[in-house]
Coordinates of N, CA and C in Angstrom, one line a residue:
Chain V
S1 N 125.7 142.1 76.2 CA 125.1 143.3 76.7 C 125.2 142.6 78.4
Q2 N 124.8 143.5 79.3 CA 124.6 143.1 80.9 C 123.0 142.8 81.1
Q3 N 123.0 141.5 82.2 CA 121.6 141.1 82.4 C 121.3 142.0 83.2
G4 N 122.2 141.8 84.4 CA 122.0 142.8 85.6 C 122.8 143.6 86.2
E5 N 122.1 144.6 86.4 CA 122.5 145.8 87.1 C 122.5 146.2 88.7
E6 N 123.6 146.2 89.1 CA 123.6 146.1 90.7 C 123.3 147.3 91.0
D7 N 122.7 148.0 92.3 CA 122.7 148.6 93.2 C 122.8 149.0 94.6
P8 N 123.8 149.4 95.5 CA 124.9 150.2 95.2 C 126.3 149.5 94.4
Q9 N 127.1 151.0 94.3 CA 128.2 149.8 93.4 C 129.0 149.6 94.7
A10 N 129.1 150.2 96.1 CA 129.6 150.1 96.8 C 128.9 150.5 98.2
L11 N 129.0 149.5 99.2 CA 128.4 149.9 100.6 C 129.1 149.0 101.6
S12 N 129.5 150.3 102.4 CA 130.4 149.9 103.4 C 129.6 150.0 104.8
I13 N 129.4 148.9 105.9 CA 129.1 149.3 107.2 C 129.4 149.0 108.1
Q14 N 128.8 148.3 109.3 CA 129.7 148.1 110.6 C 128.9 146.3 110.6
E15 N 129.8 145.9 111.5 CA 129.8 144.2 111.4 C 128.6 144.4 112.2
G16 N 127.7 143.6 112.0 CA 126.4 143.2 112.6 C 124.9 143.6 112.1
E17 N 125.5 144.7 111.3 CA 124.8 145.8 110.7 C 124.4 144.6 109.3
N18 N 122.8 145.3 108.7 CA 122.4 144.7 107.7 C 123.0 145.0 106.6
A19 N 123.2 144.2 105.1 CA 123.6 144.7 104.1 C 122.1 144.1 103.0
T20 N 122.4 145.0 102.2 CA 121.0 145.0 100.9 C 121.7 145.6 99.8
M21 N 121.3 144.9 98.6 CA 121.5 145.1 97.3 C 120.9 144.3 96.4
N22 N 120.3 145.7 95.5 CA 119.4 145.4 94.8 C 120.0 145.0 93.2
C23 N 119.5 144.8 91.9 CA 119.6 144.2 91.2 C 118.5 144.6 90.2
S24 N 118.9 145.0 89.0 CA 117.5 145.3 88.0 C 118.3 144.0 86.8
Y25 N 117.5 143.7 85.6 CA 117.8 143.1 84.8 C 116.8 143.7 83.4
K26 N 117.3 142.8 82.2 CA 116.7 143.7 81.4 C 115.7 142.9 80.5
T27 N 115.9 141.2 80.3 CA 114.7 140.4 79.7 C 114.1 139.5 80.7
S28 N 113.1 138.8 80.3 CA 113.1 137.7 80.8 C 113.6 136.5 80.9
I29 N 113.8 136.3 82.3 CA 115.0 135.3 82.9 C 113.5 134.0 83.4
N30 N 114.1 133.4 83.5 CA 114.3 132.0 84.0 C 114.5 131.5 85.9
N31 N 115.8 132.2 85.8 CA 116.2 132.2 87.3 C 117.0 133.4 87.6
L32 N 117.0 134.1 88.7 CA 117.8 134.9 89.4 C 119.0 134.5 90.1
Q33 N 120.6 134.4 90.0 CA 121.4 133.6 90.4 C 122.8 134.8 91.7
W34 N 122.9 134.5 92.7 CA 123.6 135.7 93.3 C 124.8 135.3 94.0
Y35 N 125.8 136.1 93.6 CA 127.2 135.2 93.8 C 128.0 136.1 94.1
R36 N 129.2 135.7 95.2 CA 129.7 136.3 95.7 C 131.5 136.1 95.0
Q37 N 132.2 137.2 94.9 CA 133.6 136.8 94.7 C 134.9 138.1 95.5
N38 N 135.5 136.8 96.0 CA 136.5 137.4 97.3 C 137.7 138.3 96.0
S39 N 138.5 138.8 96.6 CA 140.0 139.4 96.1 C 140.6 138.4 95.3
G40 N 140.6 138.8 94.0 CA 141.6 137.7 93.1 C 141.0 135.7 93.4
R41 N 139.8 135.7 93.6 CA 139.4 134.6 93.0 C 137.9 134.2 92.1
G42 N 137.4 133.2 92.1 CA 136.4 133.1 91.2 C 135.2 133.4 92.2
L43 N 133.9 133.1 91.2 CA 132.6 133.7 91.7 C 131.7 132.4 92.6
V44 N 131.8 132.4 93.8 CA 130.9 131.7 94.4 C 129.4 131.7 94.7
H45 N 128.7 130.5 94.1 CA 127.3 130.9 93.8 C 126.6 131.0 95.7
L46 N 125.7 131.5 95.7 CA 124.9 132.1 97.0 C 123.4 131.6 97.3
I47 N 122.9 132.1 96.2 CA 121.5 131.2 95.8 C 120.6 131.4 94.8
L48 N 119.5 131.0 94.4 CA 119.3 131.0 93.0 C 117.9 131.1 93.7
I49 N 117.2 132.2 92.6 CA 115.5 132.1 93.0 C 114.9 131.9 91.6
R50 N 114.3 131.0 91.5 CA 113.4 131.1 90.3 C 112.2 131.9 90.0
S51 N 112.1 132.0 88.4 CA 111.4 133.0 88.2 C 109.7 133.2 88.4
N52 N 109.5 132.0 89.4 CA 108.2 132.1 90.0 C 108.0 132.1 91.7
E53 N 109.3 132.3 91.9 CA 109.6 132.4 93.4 C 109.4 133.9 93.4
R54 N 109.0 134.4 94.5 CA 108.9 135.9 94.7 C 109.8 136.1 96.0
E55 N 110.6 135.4 97.2 CA 111.3 135.2 97.9 C 111.8 133.8 98.5
K56 N 113.3 133.8 98.8 CA 113.9 132.7 99.2 C 115.0 132.7 100.3
H57 N 115.0 132.1 101.4 CA 116.0 132.3 102.5 C 117.3 131.0 102.4
S58 N 118.2 131.3 102.9 CA 119.4 130.4 103.0 C 119.9 130.7 103.9
G59 N 120.0 130.5 105.3 CA 120.9 131.4 106.4 C 120.5 132.3 106.4
R60 N 121.7 133.3 106.2 CA 121.6 134.7 106.8 C 121.5 135.7 105.6
L61 N 120.7 134.8 104.8 CA 120.6 135.2 102.9 C 119.3 135.4 102.7
R62 N 118.5 136.8 102.7 CA 117.2 137.0 101.8 C 116.9 137.4 100.5
V63 N 116.4 136.3 99.4 CA 116.6 136.8 98.0 C 115.2 137.2 97.6
T64 N 114.6 138.2 97.1 CA 113.5 138.8 96.8 C 113.7 138.6 95.5
L65 N 112.7 138.3 94.4 CA 112.1 139.0 93.3 C 110.7 139.5 93.0
D66 N 110.6 140.4 91.5 CA 110.0 140.9 91.6 C 110.3 141.3 90.3
T67 N 109.2 140.2 89.2 CA 109.4 139.7 87.7 C 108.7 141.4 87.2
S68 N 107.9 141.5 87.6 CA 107.4 142.9 87.4 C 107.8 144.2 87.1
K69 N 108.8 144.1 88.1 CA 109.9 145.5 87.7 C 111.2 144.9 87.5
K70 N 110.9 143.5 87.4 CA 112.8 143.0 87.0 C 113.7 143.5 87.7
S71 N 113.5 143.2 89.1 CA 114.3 143.4 89.9 C 114.4 142.3 91.4
S72 N 115.6 142.4 91.5 CA 115.9 141.8 92.7 C 116.7 142.2 94.1
S73 N 116.5 141.6 95.3 CA 117.5 142.1 96.0 C 117.8 140.8 96.9
L74 N 119.4 141.6 97.7 CA 120.2 140.7 98.2 C 120.0 141.3 100.0
L75 N 119.6 140.5 100.8 CA 119.6 141.2 101.9 C 120.6 140.1 102.9
I76 N 122.0 140.5 103.7 CA 122.7 139.6 104.1 C 122.6 140.1 105.9
T77 N 121.8 139.6 106.6 CA 121.8 139.8 108.3 C 122.9 139.5 108.6
A78 N 122.6 140.5 109.9 CA 124.0 140.3 110.8 C 125.2 140.1 110.2
S79 N 125.8 141.1 109.3 CA 126.6 140.8 108.5 C 128.1 140.8 109.6
R80 N 129.2 140.0 108.6 CA 130.5 139.6 109.4 C 131.5 140.1 108.3
A81 N 132.7 140.1 109.1 CA 133.7 141.0 108.1 C 134.2 140.2 107.4
A82 N 134.0 138.8 107.5 CA 134.1 137.6 106.5 C 133.6 137.7 105.1
D83 N 132.3 138.6 105.2 CA 131.1 139.0 103.7 C 131.6 140.0 103.3
T84 N 133.0 140.5 103.8 CA 133.6 141.3 102.6 C 134.0 140.7 101.4
A85 N 133.2 141.4 99.9 CA 133.5 140.8 98.9 C 132.8 141.6 98.2
S86 N 132.3 141.2 96.8 CA 131.9 141.9 95.7 C 130.7 141.0 95.3
Y87 N 129.8 141.4 95.3 CA 128.0 140.7 95.3 C 127.7 140.8 93.7
F88 N 127.5 139.9 92.9 CA 126.8 139.8 91.6 C 125.5 139.1 91.3
C89 N 124.8 139.8 91.0 CA 123.6 139.1 90.8 C 123.6 138.7 89.1
G90 N 123.1 137.7 88.6 CA 123.0 137.1 87.3 C 121.7 136.6 87.2
G91 N 121.1 137.1 85.5 CA 119.7 136.5 85.0 C 120.1 135.3 84.0
E92 N 119.6 134.5 84.5 CA 119.8 133.0 83.5 C 118.6 133.0 82.6
T93 N 119.2 132.8 81.3 CA 117.8 133.1 80.2 C 117.6 131.5 80.1
S94 N 116.7 131.4 78.7 CA 116.5 129.8 78.1 C 118.8 129.9 77.2
G95 N 118.7 128.8 77.8 CA 119.3 127.7 77.1 C 120.6 127.9 78.3
S96 N 120.1 127.8 79.3 CA 121.4 128.5 80.7 C 122.2 129.2 80.5
R97 N 122.2 130.6 79.5 CA 122.7 131.9 79.4 C 122.7 132.5 80.8
L98 N 123.8 132.4 81.6 CA 124.1 133.7 82.8 C 125.0 134.7 82.3
T99 N 124.1 136.2 82.6 CA 124.7 137.3 82.5 C 124.9 138.0 83.2
F100 N 125.9 138.6 83.6 CA 126.1 139.0 84.7 C 125.9 140.9 84.8
G101 N 125.5 141.7 86.1 CA 126.2 142.9 86.0 C 127.5 143.4 86.7
E102 N 127.3 145.0 87.0 CA 128.8 145.5 87.2 C 128.9 144.8 89.1
G103 N 128.3 144.1 89.8 CA 128.7 144.3 90.8 C 128.5 145.0 92.1
T104 N 128.0 144.7 93.3 CA 128.1 145.8 94.6 C 129.7 145.1 95.3
Q105 N 130.2 146.2 95.4 CA 131.2 146.1 96.6 C 131.0 146.2 98.0
L106 N 130.9 145.5 99.0 CA 130.7 144.7 100.2 C 131.8 145.3 101.2
T107 N 131.5 145.8 101.8 CA 133.0 146.3 103.0 C 131.8 146.7 104.2
V108 N 132.5 145.1 105.2 CA 132.1 145.2 106.7 C 133.3 145.6 107.4
N109 N 132.7 146.2 108.1 CA 134.2 147.3 109.0 C 133.9 146.3 110.6
P110 N 135.0 145.7 111.0 CA 134.9 145.1 112.4 C 134.3 146.3 113.2
Chain M
E1 N 134.2 116.3 96.4 CA 134.1 116.8 94.9 C 135.4 118.1 94.4
A2 N 136.4 117.4 93.5 CA 136.8 118.6 93.2 C 136.2 119.7 92.3
G3 N 137.1 121.0 92.3 CA 136.6 122.2 91.6 C 136.9 122.2 90.1
V4 N 136.5 123.5 89.9 CA 137.1 123.8 88.3 C 138.4 124.0 88.7
A5 N 139.5 123.2 87.5 CA 140.7 123.2 87.9 C 141.1 124.6 86.7
Q6 N 141.9 125.5 86.8 CA 142.3 126.4 85.6 C 143.5 126.3 86.0
S7 N 144.2 126.6 84.8 CA 145.9 127.0 84.4 C 146.6 127.8 83.2
P8 N 147.2 128.3 83.4 CA 147.9 128.8 84.0 C 147.3 130.1 85.3
R9 N 147.8 130.2 86.5 CA 147.3 131.0 87.0 C 147.6 132.7 87.2
Y10 N 148.5 132.9 86.5 CA 148.6 134.4 86.0 C 149.7 134.1 84.8
K11 N 149.5 135.1 83.5 CA 150.2 134.7 82.3 C 150.0 136.3 82.2
I12 N 152.0 136.9 81.8 CA 152.1 138.0 81.7 C 153.0 138.0 80.1
I13 N 152.4 138.5 79.1 CA 152.7 138.8 78.0 C 152.6 139.7 76.9
E14 N 153.8 139.7 76.1 CA 153.4 140.9 75.1 C 152.2 140.8 74.2
K15 N 152.1 142.4 73.6 CA 151.0 142.9 72.9 C 151.0 142.1 71.2
R16 N 150.4 141.1 70.9 CA 150.7 140.7 69.5 C 150.8 139.2 69.6
Q17 N 151.3 138.7 71.2 CA 151.9 137.7 71.0 C 150.2 136.6 71.1
S18 N 150.8 135.3 71.4 CA 149.6 134.9 71.7 C 149.5 133.9 73.0
V19 N 148.5 133.2 73.1 CA 148.3 132.7 75.0 C 147.4 131.3 75.3
A20 N 147.3 130.6 75.6 CA 146.4 130.0 76.1 C 145.8 129.2 77.5
F21 N 144.3 129.3 77.4 CA 144.4 129.0 78.7 C 143.6 127.9 78.7
W22 N 143.7 126.9 79.9 CA 143.2 125.6 80.1 C 142.1 125.4 81.3
C23 N 141.1 124.5 80.9 CA 139.9 124.5 82.1 C 139.5 122.9 82.0
N24 N 139.8 122.9 83.6 CA 139.1 121.1 83.7 C 137.4 121.1 83.9
P25 N 137.0 120.8 83.8 CA 135.5 121.4 84.3 C 135.2 120.2 85.5
I26 N 133.9 120.2 86.3 CA 133.9 119.4 87.5 C 133.5 118.4 86.8
S27 N 133.7 117.5 86.8 CA 133.1 116.0 85.9 C 131.4 116.0 86.2
G28 N 131.3 115.7 84.8 CA 129.9 115.3 84.9 C 129.0 116.4 84.3
H29 N 129.5 117.6 84.4 CA 128.7 119.0 84.3 C 129.0 119.1 82.6
A30 N 127.7 118.9 82.0 CA 128.2 118.8 80.3 C 128.6 120.6 80.2
T31 N 128.0 121.3 80.8 CA 127.9 122.7 80.3 C 129.4 123.3 80.7
L32 N 129.9 124.0 79.9 CA 130.9 124.9 80.2 C 130.9 126.4 79.7
Y33 N 131.8 127.3 80.5 CA 131.1 128.5 80.0 C 133.1 129.0 80.2
W34 N 133.1 130.2 79.4 CA 134.3 131.2 79.6 C 134.3 132.3 79.8
Y35 N 134.4 133.2 80.9 CA 133.9 134.2 81.1 C 134.9 135.3 81.0
Q36 N 134.7 136.5 80.5 CA 136.2 137.9 80.8 C 135.7 138.4 81.9
Q37 N 136.8 138.6 82.8 CA 136.2 140.0 83.9 C 137.5 140.5 83.9
I38 N 137.3 142.0 83.0 CA 138.2 143.1 83.4 C 138.0 143.6 84.6
L39 N 139.0 144.1 85.5 CA 139.0 144.4 86.5 C 137.9 145.8 86.3
G40 N 137.2 145.3 87.9 CA 136.0 146.3 88.0 C 134.8 146.1 87.8
Q41 N 134.8 145.5 86.9 CA 133.5 145.0 86.0 C 133.4 143.6 86.2
G42 N 131.9 143.2 86.1 CA 131.3 142.2 86.2 C 131.7 141.3 85.2
P43 N 131.7 139.6 84.8 CA 132.2 139.0 84.2 C 131.2 139.1 83.1
K44 N 131.8 138.9 81.8 CA 131.5 138.8 80.4 C 131.5 137.4 79.9
L45 N 130.5 137.3 79.7 CA 130.3 135.7 79.1 C 130.5 135.9 77.6
L46 N 131.9 134.9 77.1 CA 132.7 134.8 76.0 C 132.1 133.3 75.0
I47 N 131.6 132.3 75.9 CA 131.6 131.6 74.9 C 130.8 130.5 75.9
Q48 N 129.8 129.5 75.7 CA 129.2 128.6 76.0 C 129.2 127.6 75.1
F49 N 129.7 126.4 76.2 CA 129.8 125.2 75.3 C 128.5 124.1 76.1
Q50 N 127.6 123.2 75.4 CA 127.1 122.1 75.8 C 127.7 120.4 75.2
N51 N 128.3 120.1 76.2 CA 129.4 118.8 75.9 C 130.1 119.5 75.1
N52 N 131.0 119.0 73.7 CA 131.8 119.3 72.8 C 131.0 120.3 72.1
G53 N 129.9 121.0 72.0 CA 129.4 121.8 71.0 C 129.1 123.0 71.0
V54 N 129.2 124.0 70.5 CA 129.2 125.1 71.1 C 127.9 125.8 71.1
V55 N 127.3 126.2 71.7 CA 125.8 126.7 72.1 C 125.4 128.2 71.9
D56 N 126.5 128.9 72.3 CA 127.1 130.4 72.3 C 127.9 131.0 72.2
D57 N 128.5 131.7 70.9 CA 129.5 132.5 71.1 C 129.6 133.6 70.6
S58 N 128.1 134.3 70.9 CA 128.1 135.7 70.1 C 128.9 136.9 70.6
Q59 N 129.4 136.3 71.9 CA 130.2 137.9 72.9 C 131.8 137.5 72.2
L60 N 132.1 136.5 71.7 CA 133.3 135.6 71.0 C 134.3 136.7 69.8
P61 N 135.2 137.9 70.2 CA 135.8 138.2 69.1 C 136.5 137.2 68.3
K62 N 135.7 136.4 67.0 CA 136.2 135.5 66.8 C 137.5 135.6 66.1
D63 N 138.0 136.9 65.6 CA 139.2 137.3 64.8 C 140.4 137.1 65.3
R64 N 140.3 137.0 66.9 CA 142.1 137.0 67.6 C 141.2 135.9 68.9
F65 N 140.3 135.3 68.9 CA 140.1 134.2 69.9 C 139.2 133.1 69.5
S66 N 139.8 132.0 69.8 CA 139.2 130.5 69.3 C 139.4 130.0 70.8
A67 N 138.3 128.8 70.9 CA 138.1 128.0 72.0 C 137.3 126.7 71.5
E68 N 138.0 125.4 72.1 CA 137.4 124.3 72.1 C 137.5 123.2 73.0
R69 N 136.3 122.5 73.2 CA 135.9 121.7 73.5 C 136.1 120.2 73.3
L70 N 137.3 119.9 73.2 CA 137.1 118.1 72.8 C 137.1 117.4 73.4
K71 N 136.1 116.5 73.3 CA 135.8 115.4 74.0 C 134.7 115.4 74.8
G72 N 134.1 116.8 74.8 CA 132.9 117.1 75.9 C 133.6 117.5 77.1
V73 N 135.3 117.6 77.7 CA 135.2 117.7 79.0 C 136.2 119.0 78.6
D74 N 137.7 118.9 78.8 CA 138.5 120.2 79.2 C 138.6 120.7 77.8
S75 N 138.7 122.4 78.0 CA 138.6 123.2 76.9 C 139.7 124.0 77.2
T76 N 140.1 124.4 76.0 CA 140.7 125.5 76.3 C 140.7 126.7 75.2
L77 N 141.0 128.0 75.7 CA 141.2 129.0 75.0 C 142.0 129.8 75.0
K78 N 141.7 130.1 73.6 CA 143.4 131.2 73.0 C 142.6 132.3 72.6
I79 N 143.9 133.3 72.7 CA 144.0 134.7 72.0 C 145.6 134.8 71.4
Q80 N 145.4 135.1 70.0 CA 146.3 135.2 69.2 C 145.9 135.9 67.9
P81 N 146.0 137.2 67.4 CA 147.3 138.0 68.7 C 146.5 139.0 69.6
A82 N 147.5 138.7 70.7 CA 146.7 139.6 72.3 C 146.7 141.4 72.1
K83 N 146.1 141.6 72.7 CA 146.2 143.4 72.7 C 146.0 143.5 74.4
L84 N 146.4 144.9 74.2 CA 146.7 145.4 75.4 C 145.1 145.8 76.3
E85 N 143.5 145.6 75.4 CA 142.4 145.4 75.8 C 142.0 144.1 76.4
D86 N 142.7 143.2 76.2 CA 142.4 141.9 76.6 C 143.2 141.4 78.1
S87 N 143.6 142.6 78.4 CA 144.2 142.1 79.9 C 142.8 142.3 80.6
A88 N 143.0 140.7 81.6 CA 141.6 140.6 82.3 C 141.5 139.1 82.7
V89 N 140.8 138.8 83.0 CA 140.8 137.7 84.5 C 140.1 137.0 83.8
Y90 N 140.3 135.5 83.2 CA 139.5 134.9 82.3 C 139.0 133.7 83.3
L91 N 137.6 134.0 83.7 CA 137.0 132.3 84.5 C 136.4 131.4 83.7
C92 N 136.8 130.3 84.2 CA 135.9 129.0 83.0 C 135.0 129.0 84.9
A93 N 133.8 128.5 84.2 CA 132.8 128.0 85.3 C 132.0 126.4 84.3
S94 N 131.1 125.7 85.2 CA 130.5 124.7 84.4 C 129.5 124.3 85.5
S95 N 128.1 123.5 85.0 CA 127.1 123.1 85.5 C 126.3 122.0 85.4
L96 N 125.5 121.6 85.5 CA 124.8 120.9 86.1 C 123.5 121.0 85.8
E97 N 122.8 120.9 84.5 CA 121.4 121.2 84.7 C 120.6 121.0 85.0
V98 N 120.4 119.2 85.3 CA 119.3 118.6 85.9 C 119.4 119.0 87.9
Y99 N 120.5 119.9 88.6 CA 120.5 120.6 89.6 C 120.7 121.9 89.3
P100 N 119.6 122.5 88.9 CA 120.2 124.1 88.6 C 120.2 125.1 89.9
E101 N 119.7 124.6 91.2 CA 119.9 125.0 92.4 C 121.4 124.9 92.8
M102 N 122.2 124.5 92.4 CA 123.5 124.4 92.4 C 124.2 125.5 91.9
G103 N 123.8 125.9 90.7 CA 124.4 127.3 89.8 C 125.3 126.8 89.5
Y104 N 126.3 127.5 89.0 CA 127.4 127.5 88.2 C 128.8 127.7 89.4
T105 N 130.0 126.8 88.7 CA 130.5 126.6 90.0 C 131.7 127.0 88.6
F106 N 132.7 128.0 89.9 CA 133.7 128.9 88.8 C 134.8 128.2 89.4
G107 N 136.2 128.6 88.5 CA 137.8 128.2 88.8 C 137.9 129.8 89.1
S108 N 139.0 129.1 89.6 CA 140.0 131.1 90.3 C 140.3 132.0 89.1
G109 N 140.2 131.5 88.2 CA 140.5 132.0 86.9 C 142.3 132.5 86.3
T110 N 142.5 132.6 85.4 CA 143.5 133.2 84.8 C 144.1 134.5 84.4
R111 N 144.5 134.9 85.5 CA 144.7 136.9 85.6 C 145.8 136.9 84.1
L112 N 145.5 137.3 83.1 CA 146.3 137.7 82.0 C 146.2 139.2 82.1
T113 N 148.2 139.4 81.9 CA 148.1 140.7 81.7 C 149.0 141.4 80.4
V114 N 148.4 141.8 79.4 CA 149.3 142.2 78.1 C 150.5 143.7 78.2
V115 N 151.4 143.2 78.0 CA 151.8 144.4 78.0 C 152.4 145.1 76.6

């Protein structure tokens, strides 16, 4: 069963704009992770937020977590054409089991 | 630090044939995962190893899929016999539990096409 469910499925923006992707999950998690996947490649870890954290920053990335709503958001500020990729959230449960959603396809137009 | 190595990169087989994929995780990573990613979907966990023991194989179709991790390092995933719906990218990942902030490291995957 899928743990994460991303919204929107696809997002197209202009370079320099901010991109926001949302994720909802079903069961209790230890942490939530965001990954990027370029076409034909494996997933690349972006950021991890623990269940007792509410917000985390890393460079141009900002992640929030609301455990009461079982939801998370990923904000990419000042987007670049190189940010074009699919983005997946994954909830990690006890036993280090990471389950992903279907992803958001982000297109950043130059 | 070398990444997660997978081979082959691509494989085309006919249905009912068998196929095997190989994965070499990052040195020292005790946990190894195999994921199946069908085109347009998110990765789906097939099996999780901790060292050379299976932690979770609840999503592995055991009538046709098998996996092993001898000596707690390299791993192989086998499909026998393959079906058309097995066409997907098979991703291997590894992680180091003492540094969860680093997340999982994925290989580039093996793209399988069953015709």
